[in-house]
XYZ file of C-alpha atoms in Angstrom:
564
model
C -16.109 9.323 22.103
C -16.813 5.463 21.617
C -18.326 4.269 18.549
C -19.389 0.910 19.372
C -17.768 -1.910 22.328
C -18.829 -5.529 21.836
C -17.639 -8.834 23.647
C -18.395 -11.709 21.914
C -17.573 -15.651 22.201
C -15.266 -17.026 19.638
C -17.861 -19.589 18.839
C -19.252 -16.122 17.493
C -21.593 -15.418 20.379
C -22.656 -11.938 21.049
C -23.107 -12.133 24.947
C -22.723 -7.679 24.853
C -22.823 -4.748 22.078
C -22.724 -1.080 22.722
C -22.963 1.681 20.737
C -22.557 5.465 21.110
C -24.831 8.009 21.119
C -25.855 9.608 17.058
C -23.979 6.105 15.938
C -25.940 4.735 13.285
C -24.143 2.651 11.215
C -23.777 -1.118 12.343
C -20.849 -2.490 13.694
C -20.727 -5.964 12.195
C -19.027 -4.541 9.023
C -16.063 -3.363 11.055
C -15.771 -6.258 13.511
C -16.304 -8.941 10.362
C -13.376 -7.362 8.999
C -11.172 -7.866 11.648
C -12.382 -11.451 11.804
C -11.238 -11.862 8.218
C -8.324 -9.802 8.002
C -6.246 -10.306 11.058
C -8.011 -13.551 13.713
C -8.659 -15.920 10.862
C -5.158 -14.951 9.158
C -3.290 -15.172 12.445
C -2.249 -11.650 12.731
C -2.919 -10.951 16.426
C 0.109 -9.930 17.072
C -1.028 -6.422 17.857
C -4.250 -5.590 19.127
C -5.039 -2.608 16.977
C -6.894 -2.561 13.160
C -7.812 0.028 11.125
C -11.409 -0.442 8.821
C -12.237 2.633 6.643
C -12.625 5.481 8.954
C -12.451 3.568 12.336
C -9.915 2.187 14.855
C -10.346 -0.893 16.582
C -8.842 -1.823 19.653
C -8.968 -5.711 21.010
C -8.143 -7.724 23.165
C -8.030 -12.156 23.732
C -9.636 -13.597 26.553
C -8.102 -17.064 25.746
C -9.313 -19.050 29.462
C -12.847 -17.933 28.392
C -12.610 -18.023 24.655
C -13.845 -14.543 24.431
C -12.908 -10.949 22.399
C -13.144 -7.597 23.360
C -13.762 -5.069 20.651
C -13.949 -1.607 21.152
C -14.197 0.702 18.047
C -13.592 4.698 17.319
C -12.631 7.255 14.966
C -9.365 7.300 13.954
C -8.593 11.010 14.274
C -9.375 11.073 17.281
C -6.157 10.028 19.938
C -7.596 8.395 23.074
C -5.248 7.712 25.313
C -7.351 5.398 27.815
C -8.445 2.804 25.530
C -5.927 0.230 26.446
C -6.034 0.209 30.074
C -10.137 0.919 29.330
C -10.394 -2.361 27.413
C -8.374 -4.022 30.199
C -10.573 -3.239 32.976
C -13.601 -4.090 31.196
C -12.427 -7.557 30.534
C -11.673 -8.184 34.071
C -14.691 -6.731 35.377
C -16.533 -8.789 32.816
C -14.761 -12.269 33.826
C -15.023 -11.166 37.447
C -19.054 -10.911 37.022
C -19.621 -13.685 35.092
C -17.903 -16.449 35.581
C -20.171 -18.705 36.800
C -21.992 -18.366 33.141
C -18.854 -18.518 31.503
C -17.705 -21.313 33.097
C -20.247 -23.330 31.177
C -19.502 -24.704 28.104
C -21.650 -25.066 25.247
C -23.420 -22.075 23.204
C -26.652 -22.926 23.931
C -26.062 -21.901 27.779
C -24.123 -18.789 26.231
C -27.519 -17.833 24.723
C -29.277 -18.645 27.465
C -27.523 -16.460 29.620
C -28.157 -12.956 30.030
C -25.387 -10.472 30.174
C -27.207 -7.065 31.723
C -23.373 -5.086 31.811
C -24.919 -1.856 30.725
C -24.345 0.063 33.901
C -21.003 -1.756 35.280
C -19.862 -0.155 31.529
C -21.000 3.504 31.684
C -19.047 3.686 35.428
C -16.104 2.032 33.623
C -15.874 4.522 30.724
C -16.971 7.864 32.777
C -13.723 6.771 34.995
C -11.543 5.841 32.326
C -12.220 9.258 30.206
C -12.183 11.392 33.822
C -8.890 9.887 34.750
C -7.598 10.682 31.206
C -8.393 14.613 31.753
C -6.760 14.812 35.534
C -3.249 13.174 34.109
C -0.215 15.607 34.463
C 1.431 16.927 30.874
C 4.382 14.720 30.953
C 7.663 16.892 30.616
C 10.995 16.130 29.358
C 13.498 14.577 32.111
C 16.735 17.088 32.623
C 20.038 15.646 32.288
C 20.447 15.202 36.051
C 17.308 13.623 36.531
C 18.620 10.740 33.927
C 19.709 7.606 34.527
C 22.803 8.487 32.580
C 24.078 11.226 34.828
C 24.249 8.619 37.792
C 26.936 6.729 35.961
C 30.569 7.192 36.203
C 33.646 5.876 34.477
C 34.654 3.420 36.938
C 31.018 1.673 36.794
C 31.256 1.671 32.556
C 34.105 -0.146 32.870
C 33.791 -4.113 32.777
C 36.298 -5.891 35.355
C 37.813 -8.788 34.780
C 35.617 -11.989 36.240
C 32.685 -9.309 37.220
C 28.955 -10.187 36.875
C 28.232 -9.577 32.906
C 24.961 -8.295 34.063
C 23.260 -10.416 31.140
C 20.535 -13.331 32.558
C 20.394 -16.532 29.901
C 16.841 -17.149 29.071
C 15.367 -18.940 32.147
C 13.813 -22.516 30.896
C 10.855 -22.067 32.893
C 9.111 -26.059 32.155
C 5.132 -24.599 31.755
C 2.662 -25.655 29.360
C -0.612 -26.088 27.547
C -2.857 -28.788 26.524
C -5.019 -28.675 23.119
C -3.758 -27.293 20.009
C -5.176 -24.067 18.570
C -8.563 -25.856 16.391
C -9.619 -23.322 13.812
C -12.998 -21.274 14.772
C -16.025 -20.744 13.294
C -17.194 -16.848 13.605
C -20.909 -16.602 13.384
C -21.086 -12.453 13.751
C -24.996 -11.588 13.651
C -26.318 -12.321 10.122
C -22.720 -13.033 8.675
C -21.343 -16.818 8.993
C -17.568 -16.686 7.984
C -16.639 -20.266 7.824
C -12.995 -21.256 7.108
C -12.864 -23.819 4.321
C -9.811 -26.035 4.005
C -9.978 -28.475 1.039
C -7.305 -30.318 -0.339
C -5.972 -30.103 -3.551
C -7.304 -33.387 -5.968
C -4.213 -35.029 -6.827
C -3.567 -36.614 -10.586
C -0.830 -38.302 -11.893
C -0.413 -36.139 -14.970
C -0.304 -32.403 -16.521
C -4.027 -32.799 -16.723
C -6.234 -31.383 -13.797
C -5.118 -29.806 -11.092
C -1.627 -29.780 -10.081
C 0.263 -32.104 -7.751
C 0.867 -30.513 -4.509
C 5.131 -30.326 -3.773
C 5.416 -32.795 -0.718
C 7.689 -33.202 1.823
C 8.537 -36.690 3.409
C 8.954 -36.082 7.288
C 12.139 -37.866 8.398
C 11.933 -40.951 10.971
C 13.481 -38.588 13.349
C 10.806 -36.303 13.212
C 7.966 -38.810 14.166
C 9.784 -40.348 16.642
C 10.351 -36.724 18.644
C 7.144 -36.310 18.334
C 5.817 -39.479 19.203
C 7.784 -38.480 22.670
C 6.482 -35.420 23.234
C 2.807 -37.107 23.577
C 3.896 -39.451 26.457
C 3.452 -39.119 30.208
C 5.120 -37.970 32.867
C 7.087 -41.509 33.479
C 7.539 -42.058 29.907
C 8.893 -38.786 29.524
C 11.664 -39.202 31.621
C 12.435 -42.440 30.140
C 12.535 -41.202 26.654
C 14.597 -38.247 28.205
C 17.624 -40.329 29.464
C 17.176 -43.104 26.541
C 16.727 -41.146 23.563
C 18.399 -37.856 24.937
C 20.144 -37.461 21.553
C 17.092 -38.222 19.254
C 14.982 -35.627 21.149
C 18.080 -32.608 20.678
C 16.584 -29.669 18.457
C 15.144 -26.633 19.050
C 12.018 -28.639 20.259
C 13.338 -31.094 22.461
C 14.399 -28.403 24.562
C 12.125 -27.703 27.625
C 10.185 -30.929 28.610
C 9.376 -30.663 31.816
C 5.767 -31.068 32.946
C 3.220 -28.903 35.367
C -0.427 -29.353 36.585
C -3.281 -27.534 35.549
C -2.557 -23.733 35.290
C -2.830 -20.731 33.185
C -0.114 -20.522 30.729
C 1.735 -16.597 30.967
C 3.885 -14.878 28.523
C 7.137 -15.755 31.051
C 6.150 -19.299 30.590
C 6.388 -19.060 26.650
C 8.647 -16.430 26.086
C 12.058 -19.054 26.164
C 10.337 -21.159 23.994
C 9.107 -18.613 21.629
C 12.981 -16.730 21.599
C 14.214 -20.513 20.346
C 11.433 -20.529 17.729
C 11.656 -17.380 16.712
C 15.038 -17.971 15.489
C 14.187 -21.596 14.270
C 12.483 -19.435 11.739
C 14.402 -16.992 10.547
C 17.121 -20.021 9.977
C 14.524 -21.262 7.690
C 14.320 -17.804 5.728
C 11.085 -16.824 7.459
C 11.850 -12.786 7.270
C 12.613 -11.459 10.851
C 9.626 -9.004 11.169
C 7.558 -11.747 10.197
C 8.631 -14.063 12.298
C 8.715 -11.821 15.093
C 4.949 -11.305 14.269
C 4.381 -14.985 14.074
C 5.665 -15.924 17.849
C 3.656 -12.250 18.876
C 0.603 -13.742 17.575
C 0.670 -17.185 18.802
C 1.751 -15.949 22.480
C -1.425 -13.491 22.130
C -3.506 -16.784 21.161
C -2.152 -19.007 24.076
C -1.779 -16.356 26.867
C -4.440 -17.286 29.494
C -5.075 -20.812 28.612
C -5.458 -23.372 31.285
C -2.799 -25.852 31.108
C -3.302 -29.606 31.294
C -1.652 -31.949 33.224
C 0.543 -33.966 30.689
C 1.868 -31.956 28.156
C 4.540 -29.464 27.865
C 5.010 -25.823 27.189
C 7.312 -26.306 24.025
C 4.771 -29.036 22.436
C 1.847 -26.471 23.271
C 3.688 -23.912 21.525
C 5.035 -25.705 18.667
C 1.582 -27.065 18.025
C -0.137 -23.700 17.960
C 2.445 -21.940 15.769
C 1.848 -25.378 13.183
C -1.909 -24.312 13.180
C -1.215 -20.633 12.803
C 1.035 -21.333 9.955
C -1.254 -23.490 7.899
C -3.450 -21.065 8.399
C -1.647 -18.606 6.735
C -0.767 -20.915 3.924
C -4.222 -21.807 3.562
C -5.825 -20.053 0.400
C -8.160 -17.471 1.800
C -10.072 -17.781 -1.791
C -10.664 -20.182 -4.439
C -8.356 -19.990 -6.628
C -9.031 -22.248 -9.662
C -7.820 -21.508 -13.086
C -8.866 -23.803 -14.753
C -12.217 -22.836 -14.110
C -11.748 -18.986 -14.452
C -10.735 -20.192 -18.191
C -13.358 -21.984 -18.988
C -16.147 -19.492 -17.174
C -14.052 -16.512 -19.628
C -14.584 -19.449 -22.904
C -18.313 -18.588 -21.699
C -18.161 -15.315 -21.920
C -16.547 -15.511 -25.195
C -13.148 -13.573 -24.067
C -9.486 -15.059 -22.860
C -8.482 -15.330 -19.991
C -5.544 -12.937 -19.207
C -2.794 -13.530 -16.832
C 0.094 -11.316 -15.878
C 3.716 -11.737 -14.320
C 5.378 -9.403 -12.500
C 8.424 -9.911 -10.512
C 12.257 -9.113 -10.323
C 14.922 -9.578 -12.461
C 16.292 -13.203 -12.899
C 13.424 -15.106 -10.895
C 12.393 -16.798 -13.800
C 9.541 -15.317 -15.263
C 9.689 -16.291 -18.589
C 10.444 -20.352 -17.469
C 7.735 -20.296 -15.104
C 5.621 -19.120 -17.583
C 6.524 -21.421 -20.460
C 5.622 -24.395 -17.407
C 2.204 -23.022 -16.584
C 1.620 -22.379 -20.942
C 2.510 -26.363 -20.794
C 0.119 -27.265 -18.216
C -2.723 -24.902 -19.614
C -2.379 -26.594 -22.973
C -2.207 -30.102 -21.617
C -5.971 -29.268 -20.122
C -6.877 -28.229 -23.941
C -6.922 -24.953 -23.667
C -4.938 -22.441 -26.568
C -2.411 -20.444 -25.377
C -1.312 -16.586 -26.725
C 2.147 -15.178 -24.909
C 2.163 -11.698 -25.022
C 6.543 -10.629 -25.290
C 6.011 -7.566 -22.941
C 9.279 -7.666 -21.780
C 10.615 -4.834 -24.721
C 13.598 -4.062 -22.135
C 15.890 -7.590 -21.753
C 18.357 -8.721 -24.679
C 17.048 -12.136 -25.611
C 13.658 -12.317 -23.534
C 11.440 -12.148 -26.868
C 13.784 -14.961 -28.433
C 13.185 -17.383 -25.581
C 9.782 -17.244 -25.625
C 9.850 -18.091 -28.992
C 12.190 -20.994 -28.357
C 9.548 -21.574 -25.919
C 6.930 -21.352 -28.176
C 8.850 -23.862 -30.702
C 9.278 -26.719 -28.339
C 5.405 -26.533 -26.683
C 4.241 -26.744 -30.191
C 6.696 -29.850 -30.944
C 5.144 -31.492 -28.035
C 1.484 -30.389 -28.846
C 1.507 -30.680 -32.820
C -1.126 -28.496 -34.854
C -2.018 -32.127 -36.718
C -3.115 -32.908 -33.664
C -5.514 -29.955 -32.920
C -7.138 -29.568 -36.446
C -4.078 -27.843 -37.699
C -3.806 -24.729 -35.304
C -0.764 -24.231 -33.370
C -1.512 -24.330 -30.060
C 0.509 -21.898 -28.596
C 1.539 -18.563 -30.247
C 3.679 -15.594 -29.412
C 2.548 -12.019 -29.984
C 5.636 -9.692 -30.141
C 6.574 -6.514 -31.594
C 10.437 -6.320 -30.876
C 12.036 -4.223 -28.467
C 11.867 -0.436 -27.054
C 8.139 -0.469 -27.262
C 5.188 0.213 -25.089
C 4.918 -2.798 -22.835
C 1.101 -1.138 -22.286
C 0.301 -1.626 -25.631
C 1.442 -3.989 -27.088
C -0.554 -6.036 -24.285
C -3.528 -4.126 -25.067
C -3.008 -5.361 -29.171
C -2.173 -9.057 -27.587
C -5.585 -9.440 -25.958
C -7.829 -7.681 -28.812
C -5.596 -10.156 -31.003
C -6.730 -13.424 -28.731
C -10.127 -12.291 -28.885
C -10.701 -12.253 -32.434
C -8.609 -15.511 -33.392
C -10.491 -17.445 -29.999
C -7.331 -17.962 -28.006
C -8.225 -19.415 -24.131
C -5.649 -17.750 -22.074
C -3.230 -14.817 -22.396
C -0.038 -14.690 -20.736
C 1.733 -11.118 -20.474
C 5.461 -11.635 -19.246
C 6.796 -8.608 -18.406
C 10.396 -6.850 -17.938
C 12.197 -7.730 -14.225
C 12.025 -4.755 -12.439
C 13.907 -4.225 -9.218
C 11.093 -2.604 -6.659
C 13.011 0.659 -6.024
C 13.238 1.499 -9.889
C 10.156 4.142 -10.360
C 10.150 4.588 -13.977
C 10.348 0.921 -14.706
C 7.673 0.476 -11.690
C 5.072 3.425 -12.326
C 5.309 1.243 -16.111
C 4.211 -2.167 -14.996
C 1.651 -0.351 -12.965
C 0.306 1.621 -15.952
C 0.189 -1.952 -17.887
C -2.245 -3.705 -15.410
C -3.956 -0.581 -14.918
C -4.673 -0.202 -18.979
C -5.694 -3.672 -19.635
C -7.215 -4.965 -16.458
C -5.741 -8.315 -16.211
C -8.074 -11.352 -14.777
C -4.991 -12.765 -12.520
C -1.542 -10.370 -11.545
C 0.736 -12.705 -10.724
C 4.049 -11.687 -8.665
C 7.122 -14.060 -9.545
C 9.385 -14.877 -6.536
C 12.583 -16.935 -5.254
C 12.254 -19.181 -2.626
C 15.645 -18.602 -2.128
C 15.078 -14.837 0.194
C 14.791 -14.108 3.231
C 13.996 -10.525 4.270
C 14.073 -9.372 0.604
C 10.938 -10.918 -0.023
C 8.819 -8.282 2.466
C 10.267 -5.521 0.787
C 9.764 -6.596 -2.732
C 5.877 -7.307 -2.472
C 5.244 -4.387 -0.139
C 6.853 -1.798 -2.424
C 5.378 -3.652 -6.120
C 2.004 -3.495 -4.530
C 2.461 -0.290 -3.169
C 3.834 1.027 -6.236
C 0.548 -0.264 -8.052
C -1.556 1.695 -5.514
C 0.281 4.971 -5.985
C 0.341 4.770 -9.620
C -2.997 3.664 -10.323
C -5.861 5.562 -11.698
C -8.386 3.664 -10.100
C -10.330 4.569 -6.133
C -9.731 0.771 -5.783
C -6.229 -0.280 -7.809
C -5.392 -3.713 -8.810
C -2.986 -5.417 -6.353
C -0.994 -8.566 -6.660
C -3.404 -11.297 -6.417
C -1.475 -14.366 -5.997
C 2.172 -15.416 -5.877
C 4.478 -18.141 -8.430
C 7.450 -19.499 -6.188
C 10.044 -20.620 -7.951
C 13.307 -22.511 -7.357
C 11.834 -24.693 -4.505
C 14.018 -27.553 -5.378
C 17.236 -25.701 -4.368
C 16.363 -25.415 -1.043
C 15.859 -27.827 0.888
C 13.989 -27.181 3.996
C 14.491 -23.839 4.154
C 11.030 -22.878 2.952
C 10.270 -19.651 5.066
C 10.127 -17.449 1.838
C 6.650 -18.622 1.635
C 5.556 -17.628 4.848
C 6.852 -14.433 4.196
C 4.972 -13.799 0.899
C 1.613 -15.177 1.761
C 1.737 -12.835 5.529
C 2.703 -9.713 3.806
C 0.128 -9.868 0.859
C -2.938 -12.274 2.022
C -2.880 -13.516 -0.846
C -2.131 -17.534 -1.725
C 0.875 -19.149 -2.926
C -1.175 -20.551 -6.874
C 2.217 -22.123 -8.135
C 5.214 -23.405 -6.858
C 8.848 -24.142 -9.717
C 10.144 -27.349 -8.390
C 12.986 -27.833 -11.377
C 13.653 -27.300 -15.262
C 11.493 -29.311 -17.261
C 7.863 -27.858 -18.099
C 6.521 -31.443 -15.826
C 8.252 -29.416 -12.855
C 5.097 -27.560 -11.624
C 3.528 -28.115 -8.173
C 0.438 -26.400 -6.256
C 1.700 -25.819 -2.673
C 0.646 -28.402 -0.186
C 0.579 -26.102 3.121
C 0.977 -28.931 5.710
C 3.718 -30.081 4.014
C 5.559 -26.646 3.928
C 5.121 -26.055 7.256
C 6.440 -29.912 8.078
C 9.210 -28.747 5.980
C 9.664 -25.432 7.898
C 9.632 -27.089 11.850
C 11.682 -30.047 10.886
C 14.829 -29.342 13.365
């Protein structure tokens, strides 16, 4: 019934593989993908993944930094795989502990993991005790807990027990904060590269990242949630005021132990809704505090730190991680590797109405033309009074600030248009034949605001990118939303699956966020892009003026988003 089972280190250590019997493809394509798509992109919020034609079940063994993978076909409904996975993780721990309890992956190597036979027992007993469960059968009416109620009991009496516990602030903790791994499965080495943006003074080069100055109060809560026991209480009766918050909460302190669920789960509740304050989306966040408990659950507690600094650390990490491009992403060098090829460089925008589209765009024509590159702006949007006359304001004022004396005579930004109530399809598809014979750099397609549930408008945007292929599809959001912001980017890039012609259809591939400046810290929206699509935040609208374009700076978003 199994395809494959495999426990592994998080160092990326294979201590044990199995595989099932006629199984002949390898496993590391399936496990690699999990790696990528849900560990490394903190998504462990549920232990299940789906990879072509397989399910994969898994499971965290954070005291022993270890995973358990097991892997079948996803037709098929086994109904013992969670408790199976369970006992085979304690079994393992339980037989090896002494080897595990070494550190270093040297000794890991060194060790040998004969489990074979302890595995077969596990799985004959696992898939017998499946077959000898009873059909479960619908409860009667009688047999409910509803029939044992009567009036008097539904009715609430005046100074009675409400029945309703307040969150217990059970004072537990952790030690270390969650350090990002380096997976080394078999031949593959998936190593996560964060590199920081180079940061210029100007419109030429890369971007400046949008910053966020953490306040005095900040530093100083958590300069006391590093102190000691003593000092703890000291800052506690002191500073009682300074340390209020949705952090400051739970400080007391515990010896070495494992840290449970129970001990998290007040902590977690207060950050969960820390989050969606900040405009985090609620299923998002919901995932976010899911995943982090996953990642802490089991790990042995040290002796001088707290449960809410453990937590609040680990959800930092997890966030930047999410933040973090999982690509390169480097225009400018996309542009000049298409000037190579001898073809521009074509990028699209897609969004809803009134995000500003066509401002954003006009910014990022300014800063493409600032790094010498020519700039064609394909008026796509054939639907909105106005939109093709303020590009061409637009296209006025960049070419007042760039003038043609100055580059041999050629303007050095042009609009293609053809008016309105045309093909948005093809009059892109003239744009970029256009910018390939006169040796334009870059083409930017603005398109028609389109709210996600209109089809027609929809299945056209998706016919657009599907026709002329675009090189970047760029989807133009608020930072203003909250739970919007899921539902817009799941249904645009599910409307591009559905109505493309393609086995693999071009999705959104990176995200402009605009308005950043009008809200303060309230910068959730960006968590919620980047964890429904995977895909990086490349520009972020920080005011009116074409200098008011930032690349996002993910530590200081998420210093932004846990500032009490």
């Amino acid at each position: 019934m199994l395809d494959f089972f495999t426990i592994f280190s998080k160092g990326g250590i294979v201590l044990w593989c199995f595989q099932g019997a006629g199984v002949t493809e390898s496993f590391t394509g399936p496990v690699n993908a999990l790696i990528r798509s849900v560990i490394l992109q903190e998504r462990s919020g549920k232990n299940s993944f789906t990879h072509e034609a397989l399910s994969l079940k898994y499971k965290l063994d954070n005291e022993f930094e270890l995973i358990f993978v097991v892997g079948f076909q996803k037709i098929l409904t086994l109904t013992y795989v969670d408790k199976f996975i369970d006992d085979v993780q304690l079994h393992f721990r339980d037989r090896y502990k002494n080897e595990l309890e070494q550190k270093g992956a040297l000794k890991l190597l060194n060790s040998s993991f004969e489990f074979d036979n302890d595995f077969k027992k596990l799985l004959r007993e696992a898939e017998e005790g499946s077959k000898t469960q009873r059909p479960s059968y619908m409860r009667t009416f009688d047999e409910s807990v509803k029939s044992q109620k009567s009036v008097g009991s539904m009715i609430e009496k005046k100074g009675g027990d409400k029945g309703k516990e307040q969150g217990g602030k059970k004072n537990k903790n952790k030690k270390e904060g969650m350090c990002c791994w380096r997976w080394f499965i078999l031949k593959d080495l998936l190593i996560l590269n964060i590199s920081s943006g180079m940061q210029v003074q100007s419109m030429v080069g890369d971007l400046l990242p949008v910053d966020h100055e953490s306040s005095e109060e900040e530093e100083m809560e958590e300069e006391d949630e590093r102190v000691g026991v003593s000092e703890a209480n000291k800052s506690n009766s002191k500073k009682g005021g300074r340390l209020g918050g949705v952090f400051g909460m739970l400080k007391g302190l515990v010896g070495s132990k494992s840290l449970t669920h129970e001990d998290m789960e007040p902590v977690l509740e207060k950050m969960r809704d820390h989050l969606i304050a900040k405009n985090v989306a609620a299923e998002i966040a919901s995932q976010l505090c899911d995943s982090v408990a996953k990642k802490l659950e089991g790990k042995v507690m040290g002796t001088f730190t707290t449960v809410a600094s453990t937590v609040k650390q680990a959800l930092q990490e997890s966030l930047v991680q999410i933040l973090q491009p999982k690509r390169r992403v480097d225009i400018l060098r996309d542009v000049m590797e298409a000037q190579s090829q001898r073809r521009p460089f074509v990028i699209t925008f897609c969004g809803v109405n009134g995000v500003g589209k066509s401002t954003n765009l006009a910014k990022i024509s300014f800063w493409l033309i600032e790094n010498g590159f020519t700039v064609l702006i394909a008026a796509c949007d054939t639907f909105r009074a106005g939109a093709v006359e303020q590009l061409r304001t637009h296209q006025r004022r960049l070419n007042s600030l760039h003038p043609p004396e100055q580059h041999g005579g050629r303007p050095v930004v042009q609009l293609y248009e053809k008016g309105y109530g045309k093909d948005a399809a093809g009059i892109a598809m003239e744009a970029i034949a256009y910018a390939r014979n006169q040796a334009f750099d870059v083409v930017l397609v603005d398109t028609a605001g389109r709210m996600q549930d209109n089809t027609p408008l929809m299945t056209a945007l998706a016919k657009l990118i599907a026709v002329n292929m675009p090189d970047l599809v760029l989807f133009v959001g608020e930072a203003l939303v909250g739970n919007e912001a899921v539902d817009q980017l799941v249904k645009f890039n599910q409307a591009l699956a559905d109505h493309s012609m393609s086995d693999k259809p071009r999705l959104i591939d990176g995200i402009v966020l605009t308005k950043f400046d009008t809200i303060d810290d309230k910068v959730g929206a960006a968590i919620s892009m980047t964890y429904i699509t995977g895909q990086p935040i490349v520009f972020v609208g920080t005011g009116q003026t074409y200098n008011d374009l930032r690349s996002l700076n993910a530590r200081a978003v998420v210093s932004a988003l846990m500032k009490a």
